[in-house]
């Protein structure tokens, strides 16, 4: 701390800073020097008015943003908690301080609901952000090619529009706790410094008045309840109470109904939420990996969060070994100096690298380029963390008290002379039995909820495992006596072998609770029939339900189905509403704005 001085240093206009940076630095210096001159009379730093914004699809960014808002409020700041969904760049330009937490989806895109905000931001001639100072936390998963891309893009876009980045962006991988903590320390340090440089009265007094209103205003009680007990770091060990195939023995695929007991636990959920399962790698593959590496499973290795575990435990429970990422190939190739791999890593070889990593895992590297790794620590350092798998809950808390049901498609395929399986879905299929306990927690999905007005009709489009949340919705609406009409579009490969939950659905249809059930069995004839074809067949009725205020829900495969269904919805609106392409797009956007078009796709 500088000693007492009579003059406060000042950054001149000619210094190489923007007006915003100069103002901040001058304030900062003034703050430091005024404290130095009269430490005994210093008042507590005044509050800042800060907006916490999040871009979230499955709730992680939302949860962190909520925590942050509370912490800011508890430190005396005026914190407002808002989604970027429905927010406008113009509102952001009017903010003084913004903390943004943003997750990435698709091909490095924003969460669906945030796309309109980002499109607007990217339009030319958008307002400059000279008044805005921001901090950004990006959420992602390094198993994806475009790691944290939306957060990175948003960070660069805001800076390029003149906003002042208060500290470097922090990117979070699968487990955000540590980087979130690191980011918070950086931002709290900056915020306290900024607050200290502001006059103690005036603006602060106004802010303090606002404070009492906004820190708790947008806090849904139910979300608080769900944030409670069981999390990824403290999962509930749920016993399996039912495991049965929903597909027939002779089907070309296996889909399972898995039910867990959560009786007596603190686990609670709402229809629409997902159940996260912490999986375990296949023990035989772990044995083969250790054998090929000539490492002992007993050797102790260090994991993040200062955990020391035997290598075998690390490979079984903590590290991802069945998928390859660029980072893994890079680390392996660098240690081993493997020319073919180094060649694949050149930027112009990206498509070949994608093809190489698509259906290979660590074990393939070990066979193709043997004797590279000598130190277990190098292995641990190159492997990403094993991520929890999410399953849309197919039960209803009202109808299935004390239980959570899931509907799981078992992933199996053969590549490079090896039978392979998805880590979690084969754990369900091959390595778990009733009474086994599996670590689970709830991933809330506040964007995928039944309409509050139970008289509102709903249209549900869920082929394959996309049926899961709709089974939950139907049971919930029936148990609670909702009078709104219900329409389900379901599709699978074949009626005889893959009609998931057939009896339940037919019985709900028979007693008129399920108003309409339209089915698309893709492989029962010589050309494919999909759910969107059934939607088109019923276009006038779909339009009439929409006119009656129906909510539309889509769940299941993101890569093809959800895009094709979305395109069909646009076509139906165009045809039936007599609208041109742009007007139909506006209509569909208005459905989203009114929270009447929801997607839960993966
Ligand atoms: C919000 C949400 C809800 C979900 N709900 C459900 C649900 O209700 N039911 C459900 O079954 N799933 C659901 N999923 C998907 C689920 O989380 C898992 O991703 C899925 O079960 C696969 O996990 P796994 O561990 O078995 O496979 P992983 O070990 O993750 O392996 C899958 C990977 O294997 C590779 N692969 C798969 N097939 C092939 C092939 N033919 N050739 C080469 N490589 C291949 C691909 O790289 C693929 O990414 C949901 C996902 C999300 C995000
Ligand atoms: N590798 C595996 O063994 C395996 C097994 C199960 C699931 N999966 C993956 O897991 C995810 C979910 O699988 P799921 O069991 O829920 O079923 P799914 O694979 O999504 O299939 C469900 C139904 O949707 C049809 N479909 C395919 N493309 C479509 C499109 N563009 N529009 C509308 N419908 C379409 C399928 O038909 P067709 O299949 O006849 O085209 C099938 O009838 C998918 O991403 C899938 O790739 C992989
Ligand atoms: C379908 C799907 C696609 C994803 N795509 C990416 C991606 O391209 N890049 C990335 O870094 N993370 C990707 N992720 C990981 C999420 O960004 C990450 O899990 C994040 O913590 C989710 O935050 P949210 O719960 O707030 O939506 C994807 C996740 C899912 C389920």
XYZ file of C-alpha atoms and ligand atoms in Angstrom:
734
model
C 0.000 0.000 0.000
C 1.502 3.397 -0.945
C 2.193 5.831 1.904
C 0.161 9.041 2.426
C 0.364 11.385 -0.584
C -1.274 14.655 -1.337
C -1.888 14.088 -5.083
C -3.806 11.233 -6.600
C -2.140 10.016 -9.825
C -4.266 10.425 -12.950
C -4.210 8.613 -16.335
C -4.123 11.314 -19.060
C -6.408 11.265 -22.111
C -3.387 10.561 -24.325
C -2.643 7.235 -22.571
C -3.280 4.147 -24.781
C -6.585 3.138 -23.127
C -10.222 3.332 -24.134
C -12.368 5.858 -22.298
C -13.831 2.994 -20.263
C -10.459 1.576 -19.277
C -9.170 5.038 -18.417
C -12.177 5.799 -16.232
C -11.771 2.490 -14.445
C -8.036 2.978 -13.859
C -8.534 6.537 -12.614
C -11.222 5.359 -10.239
C -8.997 2.528 -9.115
C -6.069 4.837 -8.360
C -8.356 7.306 -6.628
C -9.682 4.502 -4.457
C -6.249 3.254 -3.468
C -4.911 6.708 -2.686
C -7.962 7.879 -0.778
C -7.717 4.794 1.457
C -4.025 5.437 1.912
C -4.652 9.000 3.022
C -7.325 8.326 5.630
C -7.504 4.663 6.561
C -9.394 5.338 9.800
C -12.299 7.067 8.068
C -12.734 4.565 5.190
C -16.353 3.455 4.795
C -17.254 -0.074 3.701
C -17.018 -0.390 -0.092
C -20.317 0.550 -1.702
C -22.451 -1.947 -3.528
C -22.194 -2.481 -7.258
C -25.156 -3.244 -9.459
C -24.251 -6.431 -11.282
C -26.260 -8.591 -13.676
C -25.591 -12.327 -13.687
C -26.605 -13.843 -17.031
C -26.605 -17.479 -18.009
C -26.953 -19.533 -21.203
C -27.993 -22.984 -20.124
C -29.823 -25.985 -21.536
C -29.633 -28.620 -18.859
C -29.242 -26.359 -15.844
C -25.529 -26.388 -14.929
C -24.837 -22.796 -15.975
C -28.111 -21.760 -14.378
C -27.171 -23.439 -11.085
C -23.733 -21.793 -10.995
C -25.233 -18.410 -11.903
C -27.742 -18.752 -9.085
C -24.990 -19.569 -6.593
C -22.973 -16.601 -7.775
C -25.946 -14.245 -7.486
C -26.453 -15.303 -3.886
C -22.792 -14.812 -3.053
C -22.784 -11.345 -4.612
C -25.890 -10.433 -2.626
C -24.329 -11.764 0.572
C -21.345 -9.475 -0.088
C -23.704 -6.517 -0.244
C -23.919 -6.105 -4.027
C -27.104 -5.694 -6.027
C -27.197 -8.848 -8.070
C -29.836 -9.623 -10.679
C -30.128 -13.182 -11.987
C -31.353 -13.514 -15.584
C -31.334 -16.010 -18.479
C -29.866 -14.902 -21.829
C -32.957 -16.541 -23.303
C -35.335 -13.706 -24.080
C -32.658 -11.121 -23.249
C -31.609 -8.576 -25.860
C -28.216 -7.159 -26.832
C -29.697 -3.703 -26.290
C -30.399 -4.550 -22.628
C -26.876 -5.894 -22.264
C -25.421 -2.735 -23.772
C -27.249 -0.777 -21.072
C -25.611 -2.769 -18.254
C -22.554 -1.572 -16.382
C -21.264 -4.885 -15.011
C -22.240 -8.331 -16.320
C -21.109 -11.791 -15.270
C -21.890 -14.352 -17.960
C -21.917 -18.157 -17.675
C -22.420 -19.885 -21.028
C -22.571 -23.528 -22.081
C -22.031 -24.947 -25.580
C -24.179 -27.345 -27.655
C -24.495 -28.747 -31.182
C -21.530 -27.879 -33.364
C -20.192 -25.411 -30.830
C -23.460 -23.445 -30.751
C -25.349 -21.678 -27.961
C -28.109 -23.577 -26.150
C -31.189 -23.581 -28.431
C -33.090 -20.936 -26.517
C -30.139 -18.522 -26.577
C -29.645 -18.696 -30.350
C -31.957 -15.691 -31.045
C -29.952 -13.535 -28.604
C -26.687 -14.544 -30.252
C -28.041 -14.067 -33.796
C -29.048 -10.540 -32.852
C -25.684 -9.862 -31.267
C -23.952 -10.978 -34.462
C -26.048 -8.712 -36.649
C -24.145 -5.797 -38.015
C -24.613 -2.314 -36.590
C -25.466 -3.619 -33.215
C -24.930 -1.240 -30.287
C -21.419 -0.808 -29.059
C -20.758 -2.025 -25.535
C -18.362 0.705 -24.363
C -20.083 0.993 -20.981
C -20.062 -2.679 -20.207
C -17.424 -4.469 -18.146
C -17.814 -8.231 -18.114
C -16.493 -11.519 -16.802
C -17.196 -14.761 -18.664
C -17.181 -18.394 -17.603
C -17.545 -20.955 -20.429
C -18.963 -24.424 -19.752
C -18.271 -27.388 -21.987
C -16.960 -30.883 -22.315
C -13.595 -31.565 -23.950
C -14.941 -34.820 -25.380
C -16.609 -32.572 -27.962
C -14.670 -31.218 -30.909
C -15.754 -27.601 -30.309
C -14.796 -27.301 -26.675
C -16.515 -24.343 -24.944
C -16.927 -22.718 -28.340
C -20.017 -20.659 -27.632
C -18.426 -19.190 -24.476
C -15.281 -18.392 -26.428
C -17.245 -16.817 -29.298
C -19.379 -14.747 -26.942
C -16.288 -13.547 -25.089
C -14.608 -12.449 -28.324
C -17.768 -10.908 -29.746
C -18.374 -8.744 -26.665
C -14.760 -7.610 -26.580
C -14.851 -6.815 -30.301
C -17.957 -4.688 -29.700
C -16.087 -2.578 -27.182
C -16.991 -4.249 -23.878
C -14.195 -4.351 -21.320
C -13.076 -7.845 -20.299
C -12.337 -7.567 -16.582
C -10.382 -10.817 -16.407
C -9.472 -13.630 -18.765
C -12.285 -16.045 -19.583
C -12.147 -19.360 -17.727
C -13.208 -22.564 -19.539
C -14.722 -25.421 -17.529
C -14.545 -29.045 -18.545
C -16.859 -31.826 -17.332
C -16.345 -30.964 -13.662
C -16.783 -27.202 -13.287
C -16.209 -26.895 -9.516
C -12.498 -26.083 -9.497
C -12.470 -23.639 -12.475
C -15.684 -22.019 -11.190
C -13.961 -21.457 -7.823
C -10.875 -20.038 -9.554
C -12.992 -17.719 -11.705
C -14.948 -16.541 -8.678
C -11.778 -15.603 -6.796
C -10.586 -13.566 -9.787
C -13.878 -11.785 -10.195
C -14.491 -11.106 -6.499
C -11.029 -9.586 -6.254
C -11.778 -7.287 -9.209
C -15.252 -6.460 -7.972
C -14.066 -5.541 -4.503
C -11.366 -3.365 -6.046
C -13.904 -1.659 -8.280
C -16.338 -1.139 -5.431
C -13.549 0.357 -3.330
C -12.877 2.975 -6.010
C -16.471 4.221 -6.154
C -17.872 7.024 -4.030
C -19.510 5.604 -0.917
C -22.771 7.480 -1.371
C -24.837 8.496 -4.384
C -24.982 5.632 -6.866
C -24.303 3.180 -4.113
C -27.213 4.395 -2.084
C -29.535 3.841 -5.045
C -28.068 0.425 -5.568
C -28.553 -0.494 -1.941
C -32.244 0.258 -2.234
C -32.525 -2.014 -5.217
C -30.592 -4.710 -3.444
C -33.363 -5.850 -1.192
C -35.644 -6.440 -4.177
C -33.519 -8.184 -6.688
C -31.245 -10.638 -4.971
C -34.013 -13.077 -4.223
C -36.686 -11.967 -6.692
C -36.132 -14.482 -9.482
C -35.358 -17.493 -7.333
C -37.836 -20.290 -8.040
C -38.512 -22.177 -4.866
C -38.565 -25.526 -6.621
C -35.140 -25.033 -8.164
C -33.745 -24.333 -4.703
C -35.233 -27.548 -3.453
C -33.614 -29.513 -6.257
C -30.224 -27.946 -5.761
C -30.192 -29.509 -2.305
C -28.798 -32.825 -1.347
C -27.473 -35.068 -4.096
C -25.047 -33.821 -6.691
C -22.328 -35.171 -8.894
C -19.901 -35.014 -5.964
C -22.407 -36.481 -3.566
C -24.606 -38.834 -5.615
C -27.323 -41.040 -4.165
C -26.622 -44.770 -4.388
C -29.983 -45.823 -5.777
C -30.976 -49.497 -5.784
C -32.322 -50.812 -9.087
C -35.866 -52.035 -8.460
C -36.794 -53.009 -11.984
C -34.919 -53.846 -15.144
C -36.816 -55.132 -18.165
C -36.456 -54.995 -21.916
C -38.968 -52.825 -23.741
C -37.916 -54.277 -27.084
C -38.595 -57.873 -28.132
C -35.861 -60.575 -28.009
C -35.636 -60.667 -31.783
C -35.425 -56.896 -32.203
C -32.401 -55.365 -33.936
C -31.880 -53.175 -30.845
C -32.223 -53.349 -27.086
C -34.014 -50.657 -25.106
C -34.418 -51.134 -21.355
C -36.796 -49.852 -18.724
C -34.684 -49.195 -15.611
C -36.354 -48.173 -12.345
C -34.488 -46.943 -9.249
C -35.788 -46.542 -5.742
C -35.224 -43.140 -4.163
C -37.470 -43.961 -1.202
C -36.374 -42.185 1.957
C -33.695 -40.184 0.142
C -33.497 -36.440 -0.452
C -33.824 -37.020 -4.225
C -36.779 -35.104 -5.667
C -37.602 -34.238 -9.257
C -40.237 -32.845 -11.582
C -41.579 -34.393 -14.772
C -39.188 -33.265 -17.528
C -36.002 -33.551 -15.430
C -33.155 -35.912 -16.270
C -31.469 -38.485 -14.077
C -27.659 -38.350 -14.201
C -25.898 -41.684 -13.735
C -22.220 -41.939 -12.866
C -21.060 -44.930 -14.906
C -18.219 -47.385 -14.556
C -16.017 -48.589 -17.417
C -16.123 -52.242 -18.360
C -13.768 -54.150 -15.989
C -12.513 -56.448 -18.792
C -11.478 -53.471 -20.901
C -9.693 -51.938 -17.892
C -7.838 -55.248 -17.321
C -6.836 -55.409 -20.982
C -5.657 -51.781 -20.884
C -3.504 -52.375 -17.784
C -2.115 -55.575 -19.280
C -1.215 -53.911 -22.577
C 0.479 -51.033 -20.733
C 2.253 -53.422 -18.359
C 1.122 -51.216 -15.454
C 0.006 -52.547 -12.094
C -3.565 -51.657 -11.140
C -2.326 -51.179 -7.575
C 0.003 -48.256 -8.288
C -1.326 -45.045 -6.736
C -2.132 -42.129 -9.020
C -3.197 -38.572 -8.364
C -6.557 -37.325 -9.640
C -7.799 -33.719 -9.628
C -9.187 -32.474 -6.296
C -6.165 -34.072 -4.584
C -7.562 -37.585 -4.667
C -5.059 -40.432 -4.686
C -6.452 -43.767 -5.883
C -5.113 -47.037 -7.311
C -4.714 -46.871 -11.103
C -7.332 -49.586 -11.559
C -9.928 -47.507 -9.670
C -8.987 -44.434 -11.701
C -9.570 -46.351 -14.944
C -12.781 -47.968 -13.758
C -14.502 -45.031 -12.127
C -12.893 -41.731 -13.011
C -11.375 -41.583 -16.487
C -12.783 -41.799 -20.002
C -11.023 -44.601 -21.906
C -13.489 -45.521 -24.644
C -13.438 -42.300 -26.681
C -10.506 -40.454 -28.250
C -10.197 -36.685 -28.352
C -7.672 -34.449 -30.141
C -6.083 -33.642 -26.773
C -5.545 -37.344 -26.014
C -4.098 -38.107 -29.426
C -1.883 -35.029 -29.131
C -0.545 -36.075 -25.724
C 0.053 -39.671 -26.822
C 1.699 -38.693 -30.119
C 3.947 -36.171 -28.389
C 5.162 -38.620 -25.753
C 5.703 -41.391 -28.319
C 6.800 -39.200 -31.228
C 4.414 -41.237 -33.455
C 4.718 -39.761 -37.013
C 1.340 -41.017 -38.381
C -0.486 -39.505 -35.405
C 1.469 -36.250 -35.567
C 0.524 -36.046 -39.232
C -3.173 -36.530 -38.385
C -2.954 -33.653 -35.904
C -2.071 -31.096 -38.559
C -4.983 -28.637 -38.916
C -5.593 -29.559 -42.569
C -6.069 -33.208 -41.538
C -9.031 -32.453 -39.237
C -11.521 -34.589 -41.189
C -9.114 -37.557 -41.148
C -8.580 -37.083 -37.424
C -12.375 -37.043 -36.937
C -12.679 -40.294 -38.901
C -9.831 -41.830 -36.867
C -11.237 -40.896 -33.453
C -14.915 -41.585 -34.283
C -14.854 -45.331 -33.605
C -11.611 -45.916 -31.714
C -10.672 -45.701 -28.036
C -7.516 -45.708 -25.914
C -7.073 -49.454 -26.423
C -6.664 -48.929 -30.195
C -3.842 -46.441 -29.636
C -2.134 -48.941 -27.325
C -2.206 -51.677 -29.989
C -1.400 -49.479 -32.982
C 1.438 -47.576 -31.300
C 2.660 -49.810 -28.453
C 5.156 -49.069 -25.673
C 4.652 -45.304 -25.684
C 3.564 -44.782 -22.087
C 6.054 -45.659 -19.345
C 4.614 -43.633 -16.486
C 1.041 -44.092 -15.154
C 0.985 -40.354 -14.377
C 1.264 -39.610 -18.133
C -1.713 -41.876 -18.786
C -3.813 -40.159 -16.111
C -2.833 -36.708 -17.376
C -3.925 -37.457 -20.951
C -7.354 -38.959 -20.164
C -10.471 -36.793 -19.774
C -12.734 -37.252 -16.829
C -15.482 -39.878 -17.198
C -18.662 -37.845 -17.519
C -22.032 -38.714 -16.004
C -24.665 -39.833 -18.551
C -28.085 -38.193 -18.544
C -31.394 -40.016 -19.003
C -34.705 -38.200 -19.390
C -36.867 -39.423 -16.527
C -39.776 -41.522 -17.773
C -41.741 -41.610 -14.512
C -43.920 -39.034 -12.788
C -43.339 -37.956 -9.184
C -47.106 -37.900 -8.719
C -47.736 -41.381 -10.136
C -44.558 -43.235 -9.152
C -43.751 -41.974 -5.660
C -40.313 -43.033 -4.387
C -39.110 -44.177 -7.819
C -37.273 -42.861 -10.829
C -37.745 -44.598 -14.173
C -35.484 -44.314 -17.186
C -35.677 -45.638 -20.755
C -32.250 -46.616 -22.035
C -31.196 -47.518 -25.601
C -28.200 -49.841 -25.349
C -25.339 -48.696 -27.568
C -23.394 -51.581 -29.174
C -21.358 -51.600 -32.345
C -18.418 -53.324 -33.951
C -15.400 -51.469 -35.297
C -11.753 -52.339 -36.006
C -12.344 -56.001 -35.190
C -13.704 -55.315 -31.745
C -17.181 -55.512 -30.222
C -17.768 -52.240 -28.405
C -20.408 -50.760 -26.188
C -21.468 -47.455 -24.695
C -20.047 -47.222 -21.167
C -23.247 -46.494 -19.276
C -25.874 -48.233 -21.388
C -23.901 -51.511 -21.390
C -23.358 -51.117 -17.648
C -27.155 -51.181 -17.352
C -27.518 -54.046 -19.812
C -24.613 -56.313 -18.841
C -23.243 -55.333 -15.457
C -26.194 -54.429 -13.256
C -29.027 -56.399 -11.754
C -31.981 -55.667 -9.481
C -30.672 -54.626 -6.062
C -27.377 -53.290 -7.572
C -26.938 -49.700 -6.435
C -25.891 -47.022 -8.906
C -24.764 -43.455 -8.154
C -27.349 -40.992 -9.454
C -28.428 -37.382 -9.032
C -31.044 -35.169 -10.642
C -30.254 -32.780 -13.466
C -33.154 -30.317 -13.433
C -34.503 -29.232 -16.805
C -36.564 -26.128 -16.151
C -36.935 -25.538 -19.885
C -38.934 -28.742 -20.353
C -42.016 -28.475 -18.193
C -45.690 -29.228 -18.570
C -47.798 -26.092 -19.074
C -48.826 -24.453 -15.817
C -52.402 -24.314 -17.089
C -53.384 -27.966 -17.067
C -56.231 -27.311 -19.533
C -53.747 -26.483 -22.288
C -53.405 -29.186 -24.990
C -49.956 -30.727 -25.514
C -48.385 -32.264 -28.632
C -45.457 -34.592 -27.847
C -43.063 -35.833 -30.524
C -40.763 -38.542 -29.191
C -39.437 -41.368 -31.385
C -37.197 -44.026 -29.820
C -36.050 -43.157 -26.301
C -37.553 -39.717 -26.955
C -40.716 -41.273 -25.520
C -39.176 -41.134 -22.013
C -40.254 -37.712 -20.690
C -43.639 -38.077 -22.402
C -44.424 -41.232 -20.491
C -43.631 -39.128 -17.399
C -45.818 -36.243 -18.643
C -48.760 -38.524 -19.402
C -48.677 -40.218 -16.001
C -48.277 -36.852 -14.289
C -51.224 -35.272 -16.128
C -53.417 -38.304 -15.559
C -52.617 -38.558 -11.838
C -53.165 -34.846 -11.289
C -56.408 -34.877 -13.295
C -55.254 -32.430 -15.980
C -58.070 -31.874 -18.440
C -55.952 -30.698 -21.405
C -55.852 -32.917 -24.510
C -52.748 -35.058 -25.098
C -51.287 -36.041 -28.491
C -48.254 -38.313 -28.866
C -46.242 -38.994 -32.016
C -44.070 -42.061 -31.429
C -41.790 -43.872 -33.860
C -39.488 -46.869 -33.805
C -38.114 -49.465 -36.140
C -40.848 -52.108 -36.057
C -44.272 -52.380 -34.387
C -43.847 -56.055 -33.551
C -40.518 -55.668 -31.725
C -39.925 -52.022 -30.762
C -43.248 -50.503 -29.663
C -41.989 -49.148 -26.319
C -44.585 -49.035 -23.488
C -47.190 -50.363 -25.931
C -49.726 -51.611 -23.384
C -49.649 -48.462 -21.275
C -50.046 -46.200 -24.280
C -52.820 -48.246 -25.862
C -54.665 -48.362 -22.578
C -54.376 -44.561 -22.157
C -55.655 -44.184 -25.706
C -58.519 -46.578 -25.079
C -59.823 -44.624 -22.125
C -59.483 -41.400 -24.140
C -56.909 -39.857 -21.851
C -54.355 -40.019 -24.674
C -56.434 -38.111 -27.206
C -54.315 -39.147 -30.214
C -51.471 -41.636 -30.700
C -49.807 -41.445 -34.124
C -47.210 -44.103 -34.878
C -44.363 -44.255 -37.393
C -42.653 -47.636 -37.691
C -39.768 -46.897 -39.988
C -38.811 -50.419 -41.029
C -42.218 -52.086 -41.380
C -42.465 -51.242 -45.097
C -40.030 -50.821 -47.941
C -39.712 -47.061 -47.498
C -39.003 -45.161 -44.267
C -41.884 -43.574 -42.405
C -40.902 -41.165 -39.658
C -42.820 -39.157 -37.050
C -42.593 -36.003 -39.171
C -44.409 -37.824 -42.016
C -47.229 -38.550 -39.570
C -47.252 -34.892 -38.517
C -47.645 -33.867 -42.153
C -50.518 -36.334 -42.646
C -52.281 -34.614 -39.744
C -51.215 -31.081 -40.661
C -54.707 -29.456 -40.441
C -55.249 -30.959 -36.992
C -51.754 -29.982 -35.781
C -52.490 -26.430 -36.922
C -55.847 -26.409 -35.188
C -54.282 -27.604 -31.916
C -51.652 -24.870 -32.248
C -54.418 -22.320 -32.754
C -56.016 -23.658 -29.578
C -52.830 -22.829 -27.664
C -51.134 -26.245 -27.643
C -47.572 -26.600 -26.328
C -45.222 -28.632 -28.548
C -42.486 -30.859 -27.104
C -39.763 -32.769 -28.985
C -37.421 -35.307 -27.419
C -34.809 -37.750 -28.778
C -32.051 -37.765 -31.380
C -30.591 -34.289 -31.975
C -28.511 -34.901 -35.069
C -31.249 -35.808 -37.536
C -34.689 -36.272 -36.018
C -35.005 -32.987 -34.102
C -33.853 -30.983 -37.130
C -36.266 -32.759 -39.484
C -39.167 -32.384 -37.054
C -38.387 -28.693 -36.675
C -38.347 -28.303 -40.469
C -41.698 -30.109 -40.683
C -43.233 -27.863 -38.047
C -42.201 -24.871 -40.175
C -43.709 -26.519 -43.285
C -47.011 -27.197 -41.521
C -47.226 -23.627 -40.241
C -46.401 -22.324 -43.722
C -48.994 -24.534 -45.441
C -51.809 -24.372 -42.947
C -51.340 -20.763 -41.903
C -50.910 -19.573 -45.516
C -47.647 -17.911 -44.468
C -44.433 -17.380 -46.369
C -41.135 -18.833 -45.105
C -40.151 -15.837 -42.993
C -43.605 -15.428 -41.458
C -43.680 -19.147 -40.613
C -40.264 -18.812 -38.952
C -41.603 -15.854 -36.949
C -44.625 -17.916 -35.913
C -42.406 -20.778 -34.675
C -40.177 -18.266 -32.901
C -43.269 -16.816 -31.222
C -44.148 -20.319 -29.992
C -40.685 -20.452 -28.382
C -41.072 -16.965 -26.925
C -44.386 -17.986 -25.369
C -42.726 -21.127 -23.950
C -44.884 -23.310 -26.184
C -42.130 -25.078 -28.149
C -39.671 -27.059 -26.040
C -36.913 -29.466 -27.050
C -34.949 -32.001 -25.023
C -32.603 -33.462 -27.616
C -29.294 -35.308 -27.420
C -30.479 -34.384 -21.795
C -30.199 -35.817 -22.235
C -31.176 -36.772 -22.093
C -30.926 -38.087 -22.524
N -31.914 -39.007 -22.381
C -31.690 -40.269 -22.800
C -32.704 -41.270 -22.660
O -33.812 -41.013 -22.161
N -32.424 -42.518 -23.073
C -31.216 -42.841 -23.647
O -31.013 -44.005 -23.998
N -30.251 -41.920 -23.788
C -30.449 -40.666 -23.369
N -29.455 -39.741 -23.497
C -28.153 -40.172 -24.016
C -27.328 -40.757 -22.848
O -26.969 -39.722 -21.942
C -26.030 -41.398 -23.306
O -25.338 -40.503 -24.128
C -26.260 -42.703 -24.052
O -26.898 -43.652 -23.216
C -24.917 -43.284 -24.493
O -24.113 -43.394 -23.364
P -23.115 -44.621 -23.180
O -22.260 -44.338 -22.001
O -23.847 -45.907 -23.219
O -22.255 -44.537 -24.498
P -20.857 -43.814 -24.657
O -19.805 -44.543 -23.941
O -21.023 -42.391 -24.350
O -20.664 -44.054 -26.178
C -21.436 -43.366 -27.133
C -20.451 -43.023 -28.211
O -20.111 -44.228 -28.890
C -19.821 -43.945 -30.222
N -20.723 -44.728 -31.080
C -22.014 -45.027 -30.862
N -22.497 -45.770 -31.862
C -21.477 -45.953 -32.713
C -21.331 -46.614 -33.952
N -22.347 -47.257 -34.500
N -20.134 -46.568 -34.552
C -19.099 -45.922 -33.998
N -19.175 -45.265 -32.833
C -20.352 -45.281 -32.211
C -20.073 -42.461 -30.440
O -18.849 -41.775 -30.308
C -20.995 -42.104 -29.285
O -20.884 -40.761 -28.907
C -29.681 -38.424 -23.087
C -28.692 -37.457 -23.207
C -28.943 -36.166 -22.801
C -27.861 -35.128 -22.957
N -25.485 -48.019 -32.251
C -26.514 -48.497 -31.617
O -26.644 -49.686 -31.472
C -27.532 -47.588 -31.067
C -28.603 -48.140 -30.443
C -29.568 -47.318 -29.927
C -29.432 -45.948 -30.021
N -28.366 -45.402 -30.613
C -28.251 -43.921 -30.677
O -28.924 -43.392 -29.563
C -29.744 -42.290 -29.948
C -31.178 -42.527 -29.566
O -31.598 -43.765 -30.075
P -33.091 -44.244 -29.904
O -33.134 -45.639 -29.436
O -33.792 -43.256 -29.110
O -33.694 -44.321 -31.337
P -33.328 -43.646 -32.719
O -32.083 -44.228 -33.236
O -33.465 -42.194 -32.591
O -34.537 -44.264 -33.615
C -35.931 -44.127 -33.311
C -36.735 -44.036 -34.580
O -36.430 -42.818 -35.221
C -36.214 -43.090 -36.606
N -35.441 -42.052 -37.253
C -34.203 -42.118 -37.804
N -33.899 -40.971 -38.390
C -34.946 -40.147 -38.221
C -35.222 -38.824 -38.647
N -34.350 -38.121 -39.341
N -36.391 -38.303 -38.286
C -37.295 -38.982 -37.578
N -37.104 -40.258 -37.180
C -35.927 -40.833 -37.494
C -35.544 -44.437 -36.589
O -35.650 -45.026 -37.870
P -34.503 -45.828 -38.631
O -33.482 -46.236 -37.595
O -35.219 -46.982 -39.229
O -33.953 -44.912 -39.654
C -36.399 -45.148 -35.584
O -37.580 -45.597 -36.159
C -29.578 -42.117 -31.425
O -28.708 -41.017 -31.598
C -28.959 -43.398 -31.897
O -28.028 -43.149 -32.947
C -27.398 -46.194 -31.135
C -26.080 -32.736 -26.832
C -24.897 -32.043 -26.211
C -23.995 -31.354 -27.025
C -22.878 -30.721 -26.457
N -21.976 -30.092 -27.285
C -20.868 -29.533 -26.742
C -19.886 -28.919 -27.580
O -19.988 -28.862 -28.807
N -18.797 -28.360 -26.978
C -18.620 -28.374 -25.626
O -17.605 -27.884 -25.145
N -19.543 -28.951 -24.811
C -20.644 -29.530 -25.332
N -21.572 -30.121 -24.516
C -21.349 -30.140 -23.061
C -22.134 -29.036 -22.336
O -21.787 -27.747 -22.801
C -21.774 -29.133 -20.851
O -22.253 -30.376 -20.364
C -22.335 -27.997 -20.017
O -21.857 -28.112 -18.684
C -23.849 -28.013 -20.010
O -24.293 -26.857 -19.354
P -25.853 -26.596 -19.073
O -26.278 -27.720 -18.156
O -25.901 -25.278 -18.406
O -26.599 -26.615 -20.361
C -22.679 -30.749 -25.058
C -23.610 -31.431 -24.244
C -24.700 -32.067 -24.804
C -25.657 -32.793 -23.902
